[in-house]
PDB file of C-alpha atoms in Angstrom:
ATOM      1  CA  UNK A 299     -14.020  16.245   2.439  1.00 88.00           C
ATOM      2  CA  UNK A 300     -13.506  12.519   2.912  1.00 92.00           C
ATOM      3  CA  UNK A 301     -10.483  11.481   4.935  1.00 95.00           C
ATOM      4  CA  UNK A 302      -9.285   7.898   5.287  1.00 97.00           C
ATOM      5  CA  UNK A 303      -6.943   6.913   8.091  1.00 97.00           C
ATOM      6  CA  UNK A 304      -5.120   3.635   8.516  1.00 97.00           C
ATOM      7  CA  UNK A 305      -3.668   2.407  11.769  1.00 93.00           C
ATOM      8  CA  UNK A 306      -0.998   1.266  12.367  1.00 92.00           C
ATOM      9  CA  UNK A 307       1.285   2.809   9.753  1.00 94.00           C
ATOM     10  CA  UNK A 308       3.636  -0.150  10.085  1.00 96.00           C
ATOM     11  CA  UNK A 309       3.383  -3.591  11.646  1.00 96.00           C
ATOM     12  CA  UNK A 310       5.938  -6.346  12.091  1.00 97.00           C
ATOM     13  CA  UNK A 311       4.805  -9.821  13.172  1.00 96.00           C
ATOM     14  CA  UNK A 312       6.235 -13.341  13.323  1.00 97.00           C
ATOM     15  CA  UNK A 313       5.048 -15.875  10.780  1.00 97.00           C
ATOM     16  CA  UNK A 314       1.843 -17.665  11.737  1.00 97.00           C
ATOM     17  CA  UNK A 315       0.350 -14.817  13.729  1.00 97.00           C
ATOM     18  CA  UNK A 316      -3.185 -13.576  13.128  1.00 97.00           C
ATOM     19  CA  UNK A 317      -3.390  -9.817  12.657  1.00 96.00           C
ATOM     20  CA  UNK A 318      -5.842  -6.957  12.176  1.00 96.00           C
ATOM     21  CA  UNK A 319      -5.392  -3.815  10.109  1.00 97.00           C
ATOM     22  CA  UNK A 320      -7.655  -0.868  10.768  1.00 97.00           C
ATOM     23  CA  UNK A 321      -9.194   1.723   8.484  1.00 98.00           C
ATOM     24  CA  UNK A 322     -11.477   4.637   9.367  1.00 98.00           C
ATOM     25  CA  UNK A 323     -13.249   7.172   7.172  1.00 97.00           C
ATOM     26  CA  UNK A 324     -14.990  10.430   8.006  1.00 96.00           C
ATOM     27  CA  UNK A 325     -17.959  10.474   5.597  1.00 92.00           C
ATOM     28  CA  UNK A 326     -20.242   7.442   5.657  1.00 91.00           C
ATOM     29  CA  UNK A 327     -21.824   8.255   2.258  1.00 90.00           C
ATOM     30  CA  UNK A 328     -19.776   5.667   0.385  1.00 91.00           C
ATOM     31  CA  UNK A 329     -20.614   3.138  -2.322  1.00 89.00           C
ATOM     32  CA  UNK A 330     -18.070   0.594  -1.238  1.00 92.00           C
ATOM     33  CA  UNK A 331     -14.793   0.041   0.546  1.00 95.00           C
ATOM     34  CA  UNK A 332     -11.898  -1.810  -1.000  1.00 95.00           C
ATOM     35  CA  UNK A 333      -8.726  -3.271   0.414  1.00 97.00           C
ATOM     36  CA  UNK A 334      -5.693  -3.373  -1.851  1.00 97.00           C
ATOM     37  CA  UNK A 335      -2.227  -4.810  -1.591  1.00 97.00           C
ATOM     38  CA  UNK A 336       0.813  -3.057  -3.027  1.00 96.00           C
ATOM     39  CA  UNK A 337       4.258  -4.583  -3.373  1.00 95.00           C
ATOM     40  CA  UNK A 338       7.227  -2.165  -3.541  1.00 90.00           C
ATOM     41  CA  UNK A 339       7.206  -0.103  -6.740  1.00 84.00           C
ATOM     42  CA  UNK A 340       4.251  -2.006  -8.136  1.00 88.00           C
ATOM     43  CA  UNK A 341       0.602  -1.352  -8.826  1.00 91.00           C
ATOM     44  CA  UNK A 342      -2.348  -2.205  -6.631  1.00 94.00           C
ATOM     45  CA  UNK A 343      -3.919  -5.638  -6.355  1.00 94.00           C
ATOM     46  CA  UNK A 344      -7.535  -5.731  -5.229  1.00 93.00           C
ATOM     47  CA  UNK A 345      -8.036  -8.029  -2.258  1.00 96.00           C
ATOM     48  CA  UNK A 346     -11.598  -7.509  -1.102  1.00 96.00           C
ATOM     49  CA  UNK A 347     -14.494  -5.225  -1.969  1.00 94.00           C
ATOM     50  CA  UNK A 348     -17.341  -4.643   0.459  1.00 94.00           C
ATOM     51  CA  UNK A 349     -20.465  -2.967  -0.841  1.00 91.00           C
ATOM     52  CA  UNK A 350     -21.970  -0.306   1.423  1.00 90.00           C
ATOM     53  CA  UNK A 351     -24.906  -2.628   2.208  1.00 91.00           C
ATOM     54  CA  UNK A 352     -22.634  -5.502   3.253  1.00 94.00           C
ATOM     55  CA  UNK A 353     -20.986  -6.182   6.592  1.00 95.00           C
ATOM     56  CA  UNK A 354     -18.086  -8.398   5.561  1.00 95.00           C
ATOM     57  CA  UNK A 355     -16.305 -10.243   2.790  1.00 96.00           C
ATOM     58  CA  UNK A 356     -13.974 -13.218   2.941  1.00 96.00           C
ATOM     59  CA  UNK A 357     -11.343 -14.546   0.598  1.00 96.00           C
ATOM     60  CA  UNK A 358      -9.120 -17.366   1.761  1.00 97.00           C
ATOM     61  CA  UNK A 359      -7.190 -16.218   4.831  1.00 97.00           C
ATOM     62  CA  UNK A 360      -8.521 -12.671   4.501  1.00 97.00           C
ATOM     63  CA  UNK A 361     -11.658 -11.278   6.078  1.00 98.00           C
ATOM     64  CA  UNK A 362     -12.759  -7.666   5.830  1.00 97.00           C
ATOM     65  CA  UNK A 363     -15.553  -6.080   7.809  1.00 97.00           C
ATOM     66  CA  UNK A 364     -17.374  -2.801   7.338  1.00 97.00           C
ATOM     67  CA  UNK A 365     -19.299  -0.705   9.847  1.00 96.00           C
ATOM     68  CA  UNK A 366     -20.490   2.181   7.726  1.00 93.00           C
ATOM     69  CA  UNK A 367     -22.306   3.986  10.509  1.00 92.00           C
ATOM     70  CA  UNK A 368     -19.164   4.273  12.608  1.00 94.00           C
ATOM     71  CA  UNK A 369     -16.884   4.771   9.608  1.00 96.00           C
ATOM     72  CA  UNK A 370     -14.678   1.770  10.266  1.00 97.00           C
ATOM     73  CA  UNK A 371     -13.323  -1.259   8.479  1.00 97.00           C
ATOM     74  CA  UNK A 372     -10.917  -3.980   9.523  1.00 97.00           C
ATOM     75  CA  UNK A 373      -8.863  -6.413   7.498  1.00 97.00           C
ATOM     76  CA  UNK A 374      -8.135  -9.647   9.317  1.00 97.00           C
ATOM     77  CA  UNK A 375      -5.296 -11.828   8.057  1.00 97.00           C
ATOM     78  CA  UNK A 376      -5.148 -15.323   9.480  1.00 98.00           C
ATOM     79  CA  UNK A 377      -1.978 -17.386   9.837  1.00 97.00           C
ATOM     80  CA  UNK A 378       0.277 -14.742   8.298  1.00 97.00           C
ATOM     81  CA  UNK A 379       3.074 -15.783   5.929  1.00 97.00           C
ATOM     82  CA  UNK A 380       6.248 -13.992   4.753  1.00 97.00           C
ATOM     83  CA  UNK A 381       4.604 -13.641   1.333  1.00 96.00           C
ATOM     84  CA  UNK A 382       1.959 -11.428   2.934  1.00 97.00           C
ATOM     85  CA  UNK A 383       4.591  -8.738   3.456  1.00 97.00           C
ATOM     86  CA  UNK A 384       3.420  -5.661   1.540  1.00 97.00           C
ATOM     87  CA  UNK A 385       1.625  -2.368   2.009  1.00 97.00           C
ATOM     88  CA  UNK A 386      -2.112  -2.716   2.535  1.00 98.00           C
ATOM     89  CA  UNK A 387      -4.296   0.153   1.397  1.00 97.00           C
ATOM     90  CA  UNK A 388      -7.878   0.892   2.249  1.00 97.00           C
ATOM     91  CA  UNK A 389      -9.988   2.999  -0.134  1.00 96.00           C
ATOM     92  CA  UNK A 390     -13.571   4.230  -0.171  1.00 95.00           C
ATOM     93  CA  UNK A 391     -15.535   4.872  -3.343  1.00 91.00           C
ATOM     94  CA  UNK A 392     -17.657   7.989  -3.273  1.00 86.00           C
ATOM     95  CA  UNK A 393     -19.721   9.869  -5.787  1.00 77.00           C
ATOM     96  CA  UNK A 394     -22.980  11.698  -6.154  1.00 67.00           C
ATOM     97  CA  UNK A 395     -25.910  11.261  -8.478  1.00 60.00           C
ATOM     98  CA  UNK A 396     -24.227   8.435 -10.351  1.00 59.00           C
ATOM     99  CA  UNK A 397     -21.303  10.593 -11.345  1.00 65.00           C
ATOM    100  CA  UNK A 398     -18.100  11.948  -9.846  1.00 72.00           C
ATOM    101  CA  UNK A 399     -16.909   8.553  -8.757  1.00 81.00           C
ATOM    102  CA  UNK A 400     -13.504   8.552  -7.133  1.00 87.00           C
ATOM    103  CA  UNK A 401     -11.522   6.446  -4.719  1.00 91.00           C
ATOM    104  CA  UNK A 402     -10.094   8.103  -1.614  1.00 94.00           C
ATOM    105  CA  UNK A 403      -7.202   6.173  -0.145  1.00 96.00           C
ATOM    106  CA  UNK A 404      -5.607   5.860   3.247  1.00 97.00           C
ATOM    107  CA  UNK A 405      -1.831   6.053   3.430  1.00 96.00           C
ATOM    108  CA  UNK A 406      -1.511   2.343   4.048  1.00 96.00           C
ATOM    109  CA  UNK A 407      -0.123  -0.082   6.577  1.00 97.00           C
ATOM    110  CA  UNK A 408       3.313  -1.540   5.826  1.00 97.00           C
ATOM    111  CA  UNK A 409       3.198  -5.157   6.958  1.00 97.00           C
ATOM    112  CA  UNK A 410       6.318  -7.240   7.499  1.00 97.00           C
ATOM    113  CA  UNK A 411       5.925 -10.922   8.330  1.00 97.00           C
ATOM    114  CA  UNK A 412       9.149 -12.390   9.693  1.00 97.00           C
ATOM    115  CA  UNK A 413      10.023 -16.067   9.062  1.00 95.00           C
TER     116      UNK A 413
ATOM    117  CA  UNK B 167      -7.749 -11.544 -20.311  1.00 67.00           C
ATOM    118  CA  UNK B 168      -5.007  -8.940 -20.338  1.00 79.00           C
ATOM    119  CA  UNK B 169      -4.840  -6.553 -17.414  1.00 92.00           C
ATOM    120  CA  UNK B 170      -4.394  -2.802 -17.388  1.00 96.00           C
ATOM    121  CA  UNK B 171      -1.246  -1.863 -19.299  1.00 97.00           C
ATOM    122  CA  UNK B 172       0.674   1.316 -18.618  1.00 97.00           C
ATOM    123  CA  UNK B 173       3.534   2.580 -20.727  1.00 97.00           C
ATOM    124  CA  UNK B 174       6.262   3.444 -20.268  1.00 97.00           C
ATOM    125  CA  UNK B 175       7.096   1.822 -16.921  1.00 96.00           C
ATOM    126  CA  UNK B 176       9.876   4.255 -16.113  1.00 97.00           C
ATOM    127  CA  UNK B 177      10.575   7.766 -17.302  1.00 96.00           C
ATOM    128  CA  UNK B 178      13.170  10.416 -16.481  1.00 98.00           C
ATOM    129  CA  UNK B 179      12.445  13.992 -17.528  1.00 98.00           C
ATOM    130  CA  UNK B 180      13.982  17.399 -16.931  1.00 98.00           C
ATOM    131  CA  UNK B 181      12.218  20.266 -15.201  1.00 98.00           C
ATOM    132  CA  UNK B 182      10.193  22.317 -17.649  1.00 97.00           C
ATOM    133  CA  UNK B 183       9.638  19.477 -20.091  1.00 98.00           C
ATOM    134  CA  UNK B 184       6.318  17.834 -20.733  1.00 98.00           C
ATOM    135  CA  UNK B 185       5.427  14.147 -20.580  1.00 98.00           C
ATOM    136  CA  UNK B 186       2.681  11.867 -21.847  1.00 98.00           C
ATOM    137  CA  UNK B 187       1.753   8.635 -20.124  1.00 98.00           C
ATOM    138  CA  UNK B 188      -0.429   5.950 -21.669  1.00 98.00           C
ATOM    139  CA  UNK B 189      -2.948   3.524 -20.224  1.00 98.00           C
ATOM    140  CA  UNK B 190      -4.682   0.674 -22.031  1.00 97.00           C
ATOM    141  CA  UNK B 191      -7.633  -0.594 -19.983  1.00 96.00           C
ATOM    142  CA  UNK B 192      -8.925  -4.119 -19.710  1.00 95.00           C
ATOM    143  CA  UNK B 193     -10.921  -5.026 -22.813  1.00 94.00           C
ATOM    144  CA  UNK B 194     -14.510  -3.880 -22.453  1.00 91.00           C
ATOM    145  CA  UNK B 195     -13.781  -1.375 -19.691  1.00 92.00           C
ATOM    146  CA  UNK B 196     -14.966   2.126 -20.545  1.00 91.00           C
ATOM    147  CA  UNK B 197     -13.867   3.956 -17.401  1.00 92.00           C
ATOM    148  CA  UNK B 198     -10.252   4.963 -16.853  1.00 95.00           C
ATOM    149  CA  UNK B 199      -9.036   6.820 -13.764  1.00 95.00           C
ATOM    150  CA  UNK B 200      -5.611   8.236 -12.983  1.00 97.00           C
ATOM    151  CA  UNK B 201      -3.932   8.535  -9.589  1.00 97.00           C
ATOM    152  CA  UNK B 202      -0.668  10.040  -8.391  1.00 97.00           C
ATOM    153  CA  UNK B 203       1.220   8.310  -5.599  1.00 96.00           C
ATOM    154  CA  UNK B 204       3.963  10.050  -3.616  1.00 95.00           C
ATOM    155  CA  UNK B 205       5.547   9.140  -0.272  1.00 90.00           C
ATOM    156  CA  UNK B 206       4.243  12.300   1.355  1.00 88.00           C
ATOM    157  CA  UNK B 207       0.703  12.560  -0.006  1.00 92.00           C
ATOM    158  CA  UNK B 208      -0.075   8.928  -0.703  1.00 93.00           C
ATOM    159  CA  UNK B 209      -2.501   8.136  -3.505  1.00 95.00           C
ATOM    160  CA  UNK B 210      -4.423  11.091  -4.884  1.00 95.00           C
ATOM    161  CA  UNK B 211      -7.139  11.111  -7.543  1.00 94.00           C
ATOM    162  CA  UNK B 212      -6.295  13.003 -10.727  1.00 96.00           C
ATOM    163  CA  UNK B 213      -9.254  12.444 -13.053  1.00 93.00           C
ATOM    164  CA  UNK B 214     -11.661   9.923 -14.514  1.00 93.00           C
ATOM    165  CA  UNK B 215     -12.715   9.409 -18.111  1.00 93.00           C
ATOM    166  CA  UNK B 216     -15.765   7.458 -19.159  1.00 90.00           C
ATOM    167  CA  UNK B 217     -16.704   6.998 -22.800  1.00 89.00           C
ATOM    168  CA  UNK B 218     -14.251   9.716 -23.887  1.00 93.00           C
ATOM    169  CA  UNK B 219     -15.666  12.307 -21.459  1.00 92.00           C
ATOM    170  CA  UNK B 220     -13.961  13.587 -18.334  1.00 92.00           C
ATOM    171  CA  UNK B 221     -16.427  12.819 -15.549  1.00 89.00           C
ATOM    172  CA  UNK B 222     -14.495  13.914 -12.497  1.00 89.00           C
ATOM    173  CA  UNK B 223     -11.322  15.822 -11.709  1.00 91.00           C
ATOM    174  CA  UNK B 224      -9.186  15.982  -8.607  1.00 92.00           C
ATOM    175  CA  UNK B 225      -7.483  18.971  -7.090  1.00 93.00           C
ATOM    176  CA  UNK B 226      -4.461  19.261  -9.367  1.00 96.00           C
ATOM    177  CA  UNK B 227      -3.207  22.251 -11.369  1.00 96.00           C
ATOM    178  CA  UNK B 228      -4.117  22.697 -15.026  1.00 96.00           C
ATOM    179  CA  UNK B 229      -0.682  21.385 -16.025  1.00 97.00           C
ATOM    180  CA  UNK B 230      -2.191  17.932 -15.558  1.00 98.00           C
ATOM    181  CA  UNK B 231      -4.551  16.938 -18.331  1.00 97.00           C
ATOM    182  CA  UNK B 232      -5.830  13.824 -19.952  1.00 97.00           C
ATOM    183  CA  UNK B 233      -7.938  12.377 -22.682  1.00 97.00           C
ATOM    184  CA  UNK B 234      -9.590   9.152 -23.679  1.00 97.00           C
ATOM    185  CA  UNK B 235      -9.876   7.704 -27.147  1.00 96.00           C
ATOM    186  CA  UNK B 236     -12.741   5.824 -28.752  1.00 95.00           C
ATOM    187  CA  UNK B 237     -11.051   2.494 -27.959  1.00 94.00           C
ATOM    188  CA  UNK B 238     -10.997   3.533 -24.251  1.00 94.00           C
ATOM    189  CA  UNK B 239      -7.222   3.946 -24.163  1.00 97.00           C
ATOM    190  CA  UNK B 240      -6.264   6.989 -22.156  1.00 98.00           C
ATOM    191  CA  UNK B 241      -3.332   9.353 -22.036  1.00 98.00           C
ATOM    192  CA  UNK B 242      -2.260  11.687 -19.289  1.00 98.00           C
ATOM    193  CA  UNK B 243      -0.132  14.733 -20.002  1.00 98.00           C
ATOM    194  CA  UNK B 244       1.869  16.858 -17.602  1.00 98.00           C
ATOM    195  CA  UNK B 245       3.309  20.087 -18.939  1.00 95.00           C
ATOM    196  CA  UNK B 246       6.078  22.242 -17.494  1.00 97.00           C
ATOM    197  CA  UNK B 247       7.293  19.505 -15.193  1.00 98.00           C
ATOM    198  CA  UNK B 248       8.334  20.350 -11.639  1.00 97.00           C
ATOM    199  CA  UNK B 249      10.472  18.326  -9.258  1.00 97.00           C
ATOM    200  CA  UNK B 250       7.370  17.692  -7.150  1.00 96.00           C
ATOM    201  CA  UNK B 251       5.732  15.849 -10.043  1.00 97.00           C
ATOM    202  CA  UNK B 252       8.065  12.917  -9.436  1.00 97.00           C
ATOM    203  CA  UNK B 253       5.741  10.103  -8.492  1.00 97.00           C
ATOM    204  CA  UNK B 254       4.248   6.767  -9.407  1.00 97.00           C
ATOM    205  CA  UNK B 255       1.304   7.387 -11.717  1.00 97.00           C
ATOM    206  CA  UNK B 256      -1.318   4.676 -11.587  1.00 97.00           C
ATOM    207  CA  UNK B 257      -4.142   4.051 -13.972  1.00 96.00           C
ATOM    208  CA  UNK B 258      -7.242   2.050 -13.122  1.00 95.00           C
ATOM    209  CA  UNK B 259      -9.973   0.740 -15.387  1.00 94.00           C
ATOM    210  CA  UNK B 260     -13.483  -0.336 -14.601  1.00 90.00           C
ATOM    211  CA  UNK B 261     -16.470  -1.702 -16.433  1.00 83.00           C
ATOM    212  CA  UNK B 262     -19.021  -0.354 -14.002  1.00 76.00           C
ATOM    213  CA  UNK B 263     -17.110   2.534 -12.369  1.00 71.00           C
ATOM    214  CA  UNK B 264     -17.504   0.624  -9.093  1.00 77.00           C
ATOM    215  CA  UNK B 265     -14.635  -1.892  -8.996  1.00 85.00           C
ATOM    216  CA  UNK B 266     -11.243  -0.633 -10.124  1.00 89.00           C
ATOM    217  CA  UNK B 267      -8.406  -2.698 -11.566  1.00 93.00           C
ATOM    218  CA  UNK B 268      -5.013  -1.048 -11.450  1.00 95.00           C
ATOM    219  CA  UNK B 269      -2.029  -1.197 -13.762  1.00 96.00           C
ATOM    220  CA  UNK B 270       1.603  -1.499 -12.678  1.00 95.00           C
ATOM    221  CA  UNK B 271       2.146   2.236 -12.902  1.00 96.00           C
ATOM    222  CA  UNK B 272       4.602   4.589 -14.551  1.00 97.00           C
ATOM    223  CA  UNK B 273       7.445   5.807 -12.368  1.00 97.00           C
ATOM    224  CA  UNK B 274       8.207   9.403 -13.356  1.00 98.00           C
ATOM    225  CA  UNK B 275      11.372  11.045 -12.116  1.00 98.00           C
ATOM    226  CA  UNK B 276      11.872  14.753 -12.742  1.00 98.00           C
ATOM    227  CA  UNK B 277      15.465  16.012 -12.440  1.00 97.00           C
TER     228      UNK B 277
END
């Protein structure tokens, strides 16, 4: 059974700092890994998607890496801003034989960026 | 292009009642998945529908059911509500079953 773990559970940093969020998963048979952002009481916003054959993806100040063999991913946020404050969720997409697709999520990292 | 729309946004029900939640996917998306989010368990997969057929189901009791219509809109039903069913229910749609786009969720409170 796939398990996804995110460390740390919470992180508080001053504005402008670069930071790294970590995600690990137990079963490397994944199709992709996605990072999402969730604001309080809201839905999920997709930030980055890394296919299983890729090593990293970048979007603006965000960079996500994937090491499938070791079951690890990191989300790097450069020059953090108060608007980055949210919960960041990591999820892996698994399935077999082209069916049974489902996302398995970590419990998230609550990020607070202080002005 | 409109995003994933979930209705209602908030719902309060009494134990023992049943509830139906609705999800309208992004136009052209044929896959709809449902997730339950609670503070203790995080996000957990409920089920996925693709072209009106349930393709995958999570580990939830039979009180949780769903369906998908020919226009890809999906409904989720929970019967005999329990206090533990209080959660944020999220729906996601996808065109290729690979990249998911989530709605804003329905906050269900059972009292």
